[in-house]
Amino acid sequence: MFKFHQMKHVFEILDKMRCLRKRSTVSFLGVLVIFLLFMNLYIEDSYVLEGDKQLIRETSTHQLNSERYVHTFKDLSNFSGAINVTYRYLAATPLQRKRYLTIGLSSVKRKKGNYLLETIKSIFEQSSYEELKEISVVVHLADFNSSWRDAMVQDITQKFAHHIIAGRLMVIHAPEEYYPILDGLKRNYNDPEDRVKFRSKQNVDYAFLLNFCANTSDYYVMLEDDVRCSKNFLTAIKKVIASLEGTYWVTLEFSKLGYIGKLYHSHDLPRLAHFLLMFYQEMPCDWLLTHFRGLLAQKNVIRFKPSLFQHMGYYSSYKGTENKLKDDDFEEESFDIPDNPPASLYTNMNVFENYEASKAYSSVDEYFWGKPPSTGDVFVIVFENPIIIKKIKVNTGTEDRQNDILHHGALDVGENILPSKQRRQCSTYLRLGEFKNGNFEMSGVNQKIPFDIHCMRIYVTKTQKEWLIIRSISIWTS
């Protein structure tokens, strides 16, 4: 009876999570930790290790604050052991070595349409021979219908036999016996029962896929089974990861849609797998991923443009309903990602809130925003080391603020850094050209400029009444 009342109290708390989630991160994290305190009373030993249960009991004796929530979750979720699942290898050659990137796909039988083969084809066709050496693709055929699985395996092996033999493609299945209860689950968000069952099973499908992929590579990216890839997407991903060296991150996003193009460190996959299993019936997987990122102390979304992956399916895997979602930031040819060498940025414009100058130079989806600039105002980039520039591209304004552009301005490059205790700056500048319709783009800069460039400057040539957004500054070096 005692345990029944405790479990009833847990479900009452979780029913309130929907409201708390909208009020504050701290409130949600508090509820999450309280829930974890009770999990050890009834959850199966295969999902929570005995040492983690003891840590939960110890945690309950302390007063919790927001920092402790995050720290505690990191400890509770640091499951070093894999989830106990015996996978069926439907088509695979033993992986000879650890790769740089694993691409994970989970697929079930659809009532209408089937895009899995096209997705696998796009992954391989959009990768160069050198890139193929650094990737592995793991497909989890998660449907319990064995006839469908057999037919899909036959199609995959016929079309991609050489990739399977080379160890680049593995097809697996987690048997139904390892799945938790999928019927009679809570109907959160007023979802119909079949919808709850579908999304809850999907969470478990992904959890088992993540669990399998934990040691196959350095990084892991999740795709859905109806996706088209941009050309040389791996090279673009490697460039982004290299640019973030020394920066803490949990999730990098290369698409703004659903569970497409979400990249993780492989060492985080075991705890993410356990997290999805623990809350599999609470909410859809993309919502859970948002909470996972926050609990591991990544406060903001880190999303990159252009998107590297595009949703191409027309029919959803749920009931075959129409799903026409498209990522309008996707570019088929996105290999040409700028280098943006290390630099310091400053401006004498009046900056609005926290839209500081550095945000215009980042490949993350953010920008600089300033109040109306005046003649002679500048936005300056000072490079750590002199560089040779091949191409420059500067865009101002956004789709929803199309008038917040630089109406009258020019772009200059400079040399000869002046010694200064306060701020490094160049002594001389050479004008490259004027902005047109708020944008500046020039190729072959190294053929026009006779010196190595130390600085680059956006110069306002006429006062304007509109605010100014500098959306992106892109520099390609020689």
Short mmCIF file of C-alpha atoms in Angstrom, two decimals:
data_model
loop_
_atom_site.label_atom_id
_atom_site.label_comp_id
_atom_site.label_asym_id
_atom_site.label_seq_id
_atom_site.Cartn_x
_atom_site.Cartn_y
_atom_site.Cartn_z
CA MET A 1 0.00 0.00 0.00
CA PHE A 2 2.83 2.37 0.88
CA LYS A 3 4.47 1.84 -2.51
CA PHE A 4 1.13 2.29 -4.31
CA HIS A 5 0.60 5.72 -2.73
CA GLN A 6 4.16 6.74 -3.58
CA MET A 7 3.71 5.71 -7.21
CA LYS A 8 0.40 7.53 -7.36
CA HIS A 9 2.16 10.65 -6.07
CA VAL A 10 4.80 10.30 -8.78
CA PHE A 11 2.19 10.25 -11.54
CA GLU A 12 0.45 13.28 -10.02
CA ILE A 13 3.77 15.16 -10.15
CA LEU A 14 4.40 14.13 -13.75
CA ASP A 15 0.92 15.26 -14.80
CA LYS A 16 1.93 18.75 -13.65
CA MET A 17 5.14 18.70 -15.67
CA ARG A 18 3.44 20.08 -18.77
CA CYS A 19 2.59 23.33 -16.99
CA LEU A 20 5.83 23.54 -15.07
CA ARG A 21 7.82 23.04 -18.26
CA LYS A 22 6.48 26.31 -19.63
CA ARG A 23 7.09 28.34 -16.47
CA SER A 24 10.77 27.87 -15.82
CA THR A 25 13.66 25.56 -16.39
CA VAL A 26 14.33 25.42 -12.65
CA SER A 27 10.80 24.22 -11.92
CA PHE A 28 11.03 21.49 -14.50
CA LEU A 29 14.43 20.35 -13.30
CA GLY A 30 13.11 20.23 -9.74
CA VAL A 31 10.24 17.98 -10.77
CA LEU A 32 12.62 15.81 -12.75
CA VAL A 33 14.89 15.22 -9.77
CA ILE A 34 11.92 14.49 -7.48
CA PHE A 35 10.77 11.94 -10.02
CA LEU A 36 14.22 10.36 -10.09
CA LEU A 37 14.10 10.04 -6.31
CA PHE A 38 11.08 7.79 -6.63
CA MET A 39 12.21 5.83 -9.67
CA ASN A 40 14.28 3.43 -7.57
CA LEU A 41 11.13 2.22 -5.76
CA TYR A 42 9.74 0.44 -8.78
CA ILE A 43 11.89 0.62 -11.92
CA GLU A 44 13.50 -2.60 -13.11
CA ASP A 45 17.13 -3.22 -12.26
CA SER A 46 18.01 -3.52 -15.94
CA TYR A 47 17.31 0.19 -16.41
CA VAL A 48 18.89 1.70 -13.28
CA LEU A 49 22.13 0.47 -11.78
CA GLU A 50 22.35 -0.21 -8.06
CA GLY A 51 25.03 2.45 -7.53
CA ASP A 52 22.78 5.08 -9.12
CA LYS A 53 19.95 4.15 -6.74
CA GLN A 54 22.24 4.82 -3.79
CA LEU A 55 23.18 8.21 -5.23
CA ILE A 56 19.48 9.08 -5.55
CA ARG A 57 18.91 8.22 -1.88
CA GLU A 58 21.87 10.37 -0.84
CA THR A 59 20.66 13.27 -2.99
CA SER A 60 17.28 13.31 -1.22
CA THR A 61 18.96 14.52 2.01
CA HIS A 62 20.21 17.76 0.44
CA GLN A 63 18.44 20.99 -0.42
CA LEU A 64 18.48 21.32 -4.22
CA ASN A 65 19.17 24.40 -6.34
CA SER A 66 19.32 24.73 -10.15
CA GLU A 67 23.07 24.08 -10.37
CA ARG A 68 22.73 21.00 -8.19
CA TYR A 69 19.91 19.70 -10.45
CA VAL A 70 22.22 19.72 -13.43
CA HIS A 71 25.15 18.26 -11.50
CA THR A 72 22.96 15.53 -10.02
CA PHE A 73 21.51 14.59 -13.38
CA LYS A 74 24.98 14.31 -14.87
CA ASP A 75 25.91 11.86 -12.13
CA LEU A 76 22.66 9.90 -12.32
CA SER A 77 22.87 9.64 -16.07
CA ASN A 78 26.50 8.65 -16.35
CA PHE A 79 25.61 5.04 -17.10
CA SER A 80 28.85 3.45 -18.21
CA GLY A 81 27.25 0.07 -18.95
CA ALA A 82 25.12 -0.61 -21.99
CA ILE A 83 21.43 -1.44 -21.76
CA ASN A 84 21.04 -5.19 -21.72
CA VAL A 85 19.68 -5.90 -25.22
CA THR A 86 20.64 -8.78 -27.51
CA TYR A 87 20.41 -7.34 -31.00
CA ARG A 88 19.72 -9.28 -34.15
CA TYR A 89 22.20 -8.51 -36.93
CA LEU A 90 20.08 -8.54 -40.09
CA ALA A 91 22.84 -7.40 -42.43
CA ALA A 92 26.30 -6.52 -41.17
CA THR A 93 30.02 -7.07 -41.41
CA PRO A 94 31.98 -6.67 -38.16
CA LEU A 95 33.24 -3.11 -37.72
CA GLN A 96 37.02 -3.23 -38.17
CA ARG A 97 37.78 0.13 -36.59
CA LYS A 98 36.14 3.06 -34.89
CA ARG A 99 34.91 5.71 -37.32
CA TYR A 100 34.63 9.48 -37.02
CA LEU A 101 30.84 9.63 -37.41
CA THR A 102 27.99 7.17 -37.06
CA ILE A 103 24.70 8.01 -38.77
CA GLY A 104 21.72 6.41 -37.05
CA LEU A 105 18.36 5.67 -38.67
CA SER A 106 15.31 4.01 -37.14
CA SER A 107 12.57 2.81 -39.47
CA VAL A 108 9.17 1.16 -39.21
CA LYS A 109 6.60 0.04 -41.78
CA ARG A 110 4.58 2.94 -43.16
CA LYS A 111 0.98 2.81 -44.31
CA LYS A 112 1.96 4.97 -47.28
CA GLY A 113 5.32 5.46 -48.92
CA ASN A 114 8.77 4.17 -48.03
CA TYR A 115 11.77 6.46 -48.14
CA LEU A 116 14.43 4.44 -46.31
CA LEU A 117 16.28 3.23 -49.41
CA GLU A 118 16.40 6.75 -50.83
CA THR A 119 17.74 8.07 -47.52
CA ILE A 120 20.54 5.48 -47.42
CA LYS A 121 21.32 6.19 -51.07
CA SER A 122 21.56 9.92 -50.39
CA ILE A 123 23.99 9.38 -47.49
CA PHE A 124 26.41 7.41 -49.65
CA GLU A 125 26.01 9.35 -52.90
CA GLN A 126 26.58 12.70 -51.23
CA SER A 127 29.82 11.51 -49.62
CA SER A 128 33.22 11.42 -51.29
CA TYR A 129 35.42 8.33 -51.30
CA GLU A 130 37.56 9.80 -48.52
CA GLU A 131 34.47 10.70 -46.46
CA LEU A 132 33.07 7.18 -46.80
CA LYS A 133 36.13 5.89 -44.94
CA GLU A 134 35.10 7.92 -41.88
CA ILE A 135 31.39 7.11 -41.58
CA SER A 136 29.25 4.16 -40.61
CA VAL A 137 25.49 3.93 -41.06
CA VAL A 138 23.36 1.92 -38.62
CA VAL A 139 19.76 1.18 -39.58
CA HIS A 140 17.43 -0.07 -36.86
CA LEU A 141 14.47 -1.86 -38.46
CA ALA A 142 12.23 -1.39 -35.46
CA ASP A 143 8.95 -2.80 -36.73
CA PHE A 144 7.75 -6.01 -35.09
CA ASN A 145 6.47 -7.30 -38.44
CA SER A 146 9.08 -9.88 -39.45
CA SER A 147 7.80 -10.15 -43.05
CA TRP A 148 8.34 -6.43 -43.57
CA ARG A 149 11.80 -6.64 -42.00
CA ASP A 150 12.80 -9.55 -44.23
CA ALA A 151 11.64 -7.71 -47.35
CA MET A 152 13.52 -4.53 -46.34
CA VAL A 153 16.72 -6.46 -45.59
CA GLN A 154 16.53 -8.08 -49.01
CA ASP A 155 16.15 -4.69 -50.70
CA ILE A 156 18.96 -3.13 -48.67
CA THR A 157 21.41 -5.98 -49.28
CA GLN A 158 20.69 -5.97 -53.02
CA LYS A 159 21.22 -2.22 -53.41
CA PHE A 160 24.02 -1.62 -50.90
CA ALA A 161 25.92 -4.92 -50.71
CA HIS A 162 29.35 -3.30 -51.24
CA HIS A 163 28.75 -0.87 -48.36
CA ILE A 164 27.73 -3.74 -46.07
CA ILE A 165 30.84 -5.73 -47.03
CA ALA A 166 33.01 -2.65 -46.42
CA GLY A 167 31.56 -2.31 -42.91
CA ARG A 168 29.91 1.03 -43.68
CA LEU A 169 26.33 -0.19 -43.32
CA MET A 170 24.76 -2.31 -40.59
CA VAL A 171 21.12 -3.32 -40.26
CA ILE A 172 19.95 -4.38 -36.80
CA HIS A 173 16.77 -5.19 -34.88
CA ALA A 174 15.98 -5.07 -31.16
CA PRO A 175 13.49 -7.89 -30.38
CA GLU A 176 10.04 -7.06 -29.02
CA GLU A 177 10.74 -8.93 -25.77
CA TYR A 178 13.07 -6.10 -24.64
CA TYR A 179 10.44 -3.39 -25.00
CA PRO A 180 8.55 -2.03 -21.99
CA ILE A 181 4.74 -1.89 -21.82
CA LEU A 182 3.30 0.03 -24.78
CA ASP A 183 -0.44 -0.35 -24.14
CA GLY A 184 -2.55 1.56 -21.64
CA LEU A 185 -0.01 4.37 -21.19
CA LYS A 186 -0.80 7.83 -19.86
CA ARG A 187 -2.49 10.08 -22.41
CA ASN A 188 -0.36 13.17 -21.91
CA TYR A 189 -1.34 16.27 -23.90
CA ASN A 190 -4.72 14.66 -24.61
CA ASP A 191 -3.13 12.53 -27.34
CA PRO A 192 -5.23 9.58 -28.54
CA GLU A 193 -4.14 6.21 -27.24
CA ASP A 194 -2.66 5.02 -30.54
CA ARG A 195 -0.65 8.23 -30.85
CA VAL A 196 0.76 7.76 -27.34
CA LYS A 197 1.71 4.19 -28.18
CA PHE A 198 3.38 5.26 -31.43
CA ARG A 199 5.54 8.03 -29.94
CA SER A 200 6.37 5.99 -26.83
CA LYS A 201 7.60 3.08 -28.94
CA GLN A 202 9.54 5.52 -31.09
CA ASN A 203 11.41 6.73 -27.99
CA VAL A 204 12.37 3.15 -27.18
CA ASP A 205 13.36 2.50 -30.81
CA TYR A 206 15.76 5.44 -30.65
CA ALA A 207 17.05 4.44 -27.21
CA PHE A 208 18.01 0.97 -28.44
CA LEU A 209 19.63 2.47 -31.54
CA LEU A 210 21.67 4.94 -29.46
CA ASN A 211 22.68 2.13 -27.12
CA PHE A 212 24.00 0.06 -30.03
CA CYS A 213 25.98 2.96 -31.53
CA ALA A 214 27.69 4.12 -28.33
CA ASN A 215 31.16 2.79 -29.23
CA THR A 216 31.18 2.80 -33.01
CA SER A 217 32.56 6.32 -33.58
CA ASP A 218 33.63 9.62 -32.03
CA TYR A 219 30.41 11.42 -32.96
CA TYR A 220 26.85 10.41 -33.75
CA VAL A 221 24.17 12.11 -35.82
CA MET A 222 20.52 11.07 -35.84
CA LEU A 223 18.51 11.16 -39.05
CA GLU A 224 14.95 10.14 -39.76
CA ASP A 225 14.27 7.58 -42.50
CA ASP A 226 12.96 10.14 -45.02
CA VAL A 227 15.86 12.56 -45.40
CA ARG A 228 18.01 13.96 -48.20
CA CYS A 229 21.61 15.00 -47.47
CA SER A 230 23.64 17.92 -48.77
CA LYS A 231 26.81 17.20 -50.70
CA ASN A 232 29.91 16.52 -48.55
CA PHE A 233 27.90 16.95 -45.34
CA LEU A 234 30.61 15.14 -43.35
CA THR A 235 33.28 17.68 -44.32
CA ALA A 236 30.93 20.48 -43.28
CA ILE A 237 30.26 18.80 -39.91
CA LYS A 238 33.99 18.29 -39.29
CA LYS A 239 34.65 21.94 -40.05
CA VAL A 240 32.00 23.03 -37.54
CA ILE A 241 33.27 20.69 -34.82
CA ALA A 242 36.83 21.95 -35.34
CA SER A 243 35.64 25.55 -35.02
CA LEU A 244 34.09 24.73 -31.62
CA GLU A 245 37.23 23.21 -30.13
CA GLY A 246 37.42 24.19 -26.47
CA THR A 247 33.70 25.06 -26.37
CA TYR A 248 31.27 23.01 -24.26
CA TRP A 249 28.32 21.58 -26.17
CA VAL A 250 25.90 18.68 -25.86
CA THR A 251 23.88 18.89 -29.08
CA LEU A 252 24.67 20.53 -32.41
CA GLU A 253 21.78 20.94 -34.82
CA PHE A 254 22.20 20.74 -38.59
CA SER A 255 18.48 20.93 -39.34
CA LYS A 256 15.64 22.76 -37.64
CA LEU A 257 13.15 19.92 -38.15
CA GLY A 258 12.24 17.20 -35.64
CA TYR A 259 14.88 14.63 -34.85
CA ILE A 260 16.86 15.31 -38.04
CA GLY A 261 20.53 16.27 -38.05
CA LYS A 262 21.06 16.29 -34.26
CA LEU A 263 24.72 15.59 -33.46
CA TYR A 264 26.15 14.23 -30.18
CA HIS A 265 29.43 13.14 -28.68
CA SER A 266 29.32 9.34 -28.68
CA HIS A 267 30.23 9.30 -24.99
CA ASP A 268 26.85 10.92 -24.26
CA LEU A 269 24.84 8.22 -26.05
CA PRO A 270 24.48 5.79 -23.09
CA ARG A 271 22.98 8.44 -20.83
CA LEU A 272 20.72 9.70 -23.64
CA ALA A 273 19.53 6.13 -24.26
CA HIS A 274 18.70 5.68 -20.58
CA PHE A 275 17.00 9.08 -20.49
CA LEU A 276 14.70 8.18 -23.39
CA LEU A 277 13.85 4.87 -21.74
CA MET A 278 13.09 6.43 -18.36
CA PHE A 279 10.63 8.93 -19.84
CA TYR A 280 9.55 7.05 -22.94
CA GLN A 281 5.83 7.55 -22.33
CA GLU A 282 5.95 11.19 -21.23
CA MET A 283 6.40 13.15 -24.47
CA PRO A 284 7.74 12.96 -28.05
CA CYS A 285 11.46 12.35 -28.52
CA ASP A 286 12.30 15.82 -29.85
CA TRP A 287 10.82 17.37 -26.69
CA LEU A 288 12.81 14.99 -24.50
CA LEU A 289 15.97 15.94 -26.35
CA THR A 290 15.42 19.58 -25.47
CA HIS A 291 15.23 18.67 -21.78
CA PHE A 292 18.28 16.41 -22.08
CA ARG A 293 20.34 19.25 -23.53
CA GLY A 294 19.24 21.62 -20.76
CA LEU A 295 19.96 19.13 -18.00
CA LEU A 296 23.52 18.80 -19.27
CA ALA A 297 23.91 22.59 -19.00
CA GLN A 298 23.68 23.63 -22.65
CA LYS A 299 21.23 26.47 -22.25
CA ASN A 300 20.80 27.59 -25.85
CA VAL A 301 20.19 25.84 -29.14
CA ILE A 302 23.34 25.65 -31.29
CA ARG A 303 22.05 25.38 -34.84
CA PHE A 304 24.03 25.88 -38.01
CA LYS A 305 23.14 27.29 -41.39
CA PRO A 306 22.81 26.21 -44.06
CA SER A 307 21.04 23.05 -42.94
CA LEU A 308 22.72 19.87 -44.11
CA PHE A 309 19.65 17.61 -44.12
CA GLN A 310 16.21 17.99 -45.65
CA HIS A 311 12.96 16.18 -44.90
CA MET A 312 11.75 14.59 -48.16
CA GLY A 313 8.90 12.32 -47.06
CA TYR A 314 5.32 13.18 -47.99
CA TYR A 315 3.55 10.72 -45.71
CA SER A 316 4.22 10.41 -41.99
CA SER A 317 5.15 7.07 -40.39
CA TYR A 318 2.19 7.69 -38.06
CA LYS A 319 -1.01 6.55 -39.82
CA GLY A 320 0.30 7.69 -43.19
CA THR A 321 -0.88 11.26 -42.59
CA GLU A 322 0.47 14.02 -44.80
CA ASN A 323 3.69 15.66 -43.65
CA LYS A 324 4.91 18.39 -45.98
CA LEU A 325 7.43 20.00 -43.61
CA LYS A 326 10.52 21.39 -45.30
CA ASP A 327 13.63 23.09 -43.93
CA ASP A 328 13.95 26.34 -45.87
CA ASP A 329 17.55 26.72 -44.68
CA PHE A 330 18.64 23.55 -46.49
CA GLU A 331 21.17 23.83 -49.32
CA GLU A 332 22.04 20.90 -51.57
CA GLU A 333 25.55 22.28 -52.10
CA SER A 334 26.61 23.40 -48.64
CA PHE A 335 30.23 22.27 -48.79
CA ASP A 336 31.41 25.86 -49.17
CA ILE A 337 31.34 26.70 -45.46
CA PRO A 338 33.41 29.81 -44.59
CA ASP A 339 36.68 29.60 -42.65
CA ASN A 340 36.15 32.68 -40.43
CA PRO A 341 39.65 32.69 -38.88
CA PRO A 342 40.05 33.69 -35.19
CA ALA A 343 39.43 37.39 -34.65
CA SER A 344 38.22 40.02 -32.21
CA LEU A 345 35.24 42.19 -33.11
CA TYR A 346 34.06 45.59 -31.93
CA THR A 347 31.72 48.39 -32.99
CA ASN A 348 30.91 51.91 -31.88
CA MET A 349 27.24 51.42 -32.77
CA ASN A 350 24.62 51.28 -30.04
CA VAL A 351 24.14 47.53 -29.47
CA PHE A 352 20.63 46.29 -28.65
CA GLU A 353 20.46 44.01 -25.57
CA ASN A 354 22.78 41.00 -26.00
CA TYR A 355 22.99 40.99 -29.81
CA GLU A 356 26.71 41.77 -29.63
CA ALA A 357 29.16 42.05 -32.52
CA SER A 358 30.58 38.52 -32.21
CA LYS A 359 27.23 36.97 -33.12
CA ALA A 360 27.51 38.19 -36.70
CA TYR A 361 30.77 36.26 -37.13
CA SER A 362 29.46 32.94 -35.81
CA SER A 363 28.09 30.13 -37.98
CA VAL A 364 25.40 29.60 -35.36
CA ASP A 365 21.92 30.92 -36.17
CA GLU A 366 22.30 34.34 -34.47
CA TYR A 367 23.15 37.92 -35.45
CA PHE A 368 24.29 41.41 -34.44
CA TRP A 369 21.54 43.98 -33.87
CA GLY A 370 22.17 47.67 -33.32
CA LYS A 371 20.15 50.86 -33.10
CA PRO A 372 20.16 53.25 -36.11
CA PRO A 373 23.79 53.87 -37.17
CA SER A 374 25.22 57.24 -38.13
CA THR A 375 27.72 58.33 -40.76
CA GLY A 376 31.20 57.21 -39.77
CA ASP A 377 30.07 54.35 -37.50
CA VAL A 378 32.15 51.21 -37.92
CA PHE A 379 31.98 47.46 -37.32
CA VAL A 380 35.54 46.12 -37.17
CA ILE A 381 37.07 42.64 -37.32
CA VAL A 382 40.72 42.36 -36.22
CA PHE A 383 42.29 39.01 -37.10
CA GLU A 384 44.62 37.25 -34.67
CA ASN A 385 47.08 36.72 -37.52
CA PRO A 386 47.33 38.38 -40.95
CA ILE A 387 45.41 36.41 -43.58
CA ILE A 388 44.97 36.06 -47.33
CA ILE A 389 41.29 36.31 -48.19
CA LYS A 390 39.77 34.64 -51.26
CA LYS A 391 36.14 35.60 -50.73
CA ILE A 392 34.02 37.85 -48.48
CA LYS A 393 30.26 37.75 -48.01
CA VAL A 394 28.25 39.99 -45.63
CA ASN A 395 24.46 39.84 -45.28
CA THR A 396 22.31 42.30 -43.33
CA GLY A 397 18.65 42.17 -42.33
CA THR A 398 16.47 39.09 -41.80
CA GLU A 399 13.34 37.68 -43.39
CA ASP A 400 11.10 39.13 -40.71
CA ARG A 401 13.04 42.44 -40.48
CA GLN A 402 13.85 43.12 -44.10
CA ASN A 403 14.29 46.87 -43.58
CA ASP A 404 16.94 46.51 -40.86
CA ILE A 405 19.68 46.41 -43.47
CA LEU A 406 22.72 48.57 -44.09
CA HIS A 407 21.23 51.03 -46.57
CA HIS A 408 24.45 52.98 -47.19
CA GLY A 409 27.81 51.42 -46.38
CA ALA A 410 31.14 50.17 -47.65
CA LEU A 411 33.59 47.38 -46.84
CA ASP A 412 37.27 48.11 -46.22
CA VAL A 413 40.31 45.91 -45.50
CA GLY A 414 43.29 47.11 -43.49
CA GLU A 415 46.93 46.45 -42.64
CA ASN A 416 49.57 47.55 -40.12
CA ILE A 417 48.27 46.92 -36.60
CA LEU A 418 48.85 49.88 -34.30
CA PRO A 419 50.27 49.10 -30.84
CA SER A 420 47.61 49.80 -28.23
CA LYS A 421 46.90 48.78 -24.65
CA GLN A 422 43.14 48.98 -25.14
CA ARG A 423 42.22 47.73 -28.62
CA ARG A 424 44.18 46.52 -31.64
CA GLN A 425 43.35 48.38 -34.86
CA CYS A 426 44.79 48.98 -38.31
CA SER A 427 46.48 52.20 -39.37
CA THR A 428 45.46 52.14 -43.04
CA TYR A 429 42.43 50.84 -44.96
CA LEU A 430 41.66 50.15 -48.59
CA ARG A 431 38.05 50.22 -49.83
CA LEU A 432 36.86 47.08 -51.59
CA GLY A 433 33.37 48.24 -52.54
CA GLU A 434 29.87 49.38 -51.55
CA PHE A 435 26.96 47.45 -50.09
CA LYS A 436 24.07 46.81 -52.48
CA ASN A 437 20.58 46.13 -51.13
CA GLY A 438 22.14 45.48 -47.72
CA ASN A 439 24.62 42.86 -48.93
CA PHE A 440 28.28 42.68 -49.94
CA GLU A 441 29.96 39.82 -51.79
CA MET A 442 33.32 39.66 -53.53
CA SER A 443 35.42 36.77 -54.84
CA GLY A 444 39.10 36.87 -55.83
CA VAL A 445 39.98 39.32 -53.06
CA ASN A 446 43.55 37.97 -52.94
CA GLN A 447 43.98 39.02 -56.56
CA LYS A 448 42.90 42.60 -55.82
CA ILE A 449 44.71 43.26 -52.52
CA PRO A 450 48.54 43.47 -52.56
CA PHE A 451 48.99 42.86 -48.80
CA ASP A 452 48.09 40.37 -46.09
CA ILE A 453 44.94 41.55 -44.35
CA HIS A 454 44.98 42.37 -40.63
CA CYS A 455 41.54 44.00 -40.34
CA MET A 456 38.18 44.19 -42.07
CA ARG A 457 35.75 47.06 -41.54
CA ILE A 458 32.11 47.78 -42.33
CA TYR A 459 31.82 51.57 -42.68
CA VAL A 460 28.49 53.46 -42.54
CA THR A 461 28.51 56.12 -45.26
CA LYS A 462 25.14 57.73 -44.47
CA THR A 463 22.97 58.03 -41.36
CA GLN A 464 19.81 55.90 -41.45
CA LYS A 465 16.66 55.84 -39.30
CA GLU A 466 16.30 52.07 -39.43
CA TRP A 467 18.02 49.70 -37.00
CA LEU A 468 20.79 47.48 -38.34
CA ILE A 469 21.01 43.70 -38.29
CA ILE A 470 24.26 42.13 -39.52
CA ARG A 471 23.08 38.57 -40.06
CA SER A 472 26.32 36.96 -41.16
CA ILE A 473 29.93 37.73 -42.02
CA SER A 474 31.63 34.96 -44.00
CA ILE A 475 35.31 34.86 -44.92
CA TRP A 476 37.11 32.27 -47.03
CA THR A 477 40.89 32.20 -46.77
CA SER A 478 43.58 31.02 -49.14
#
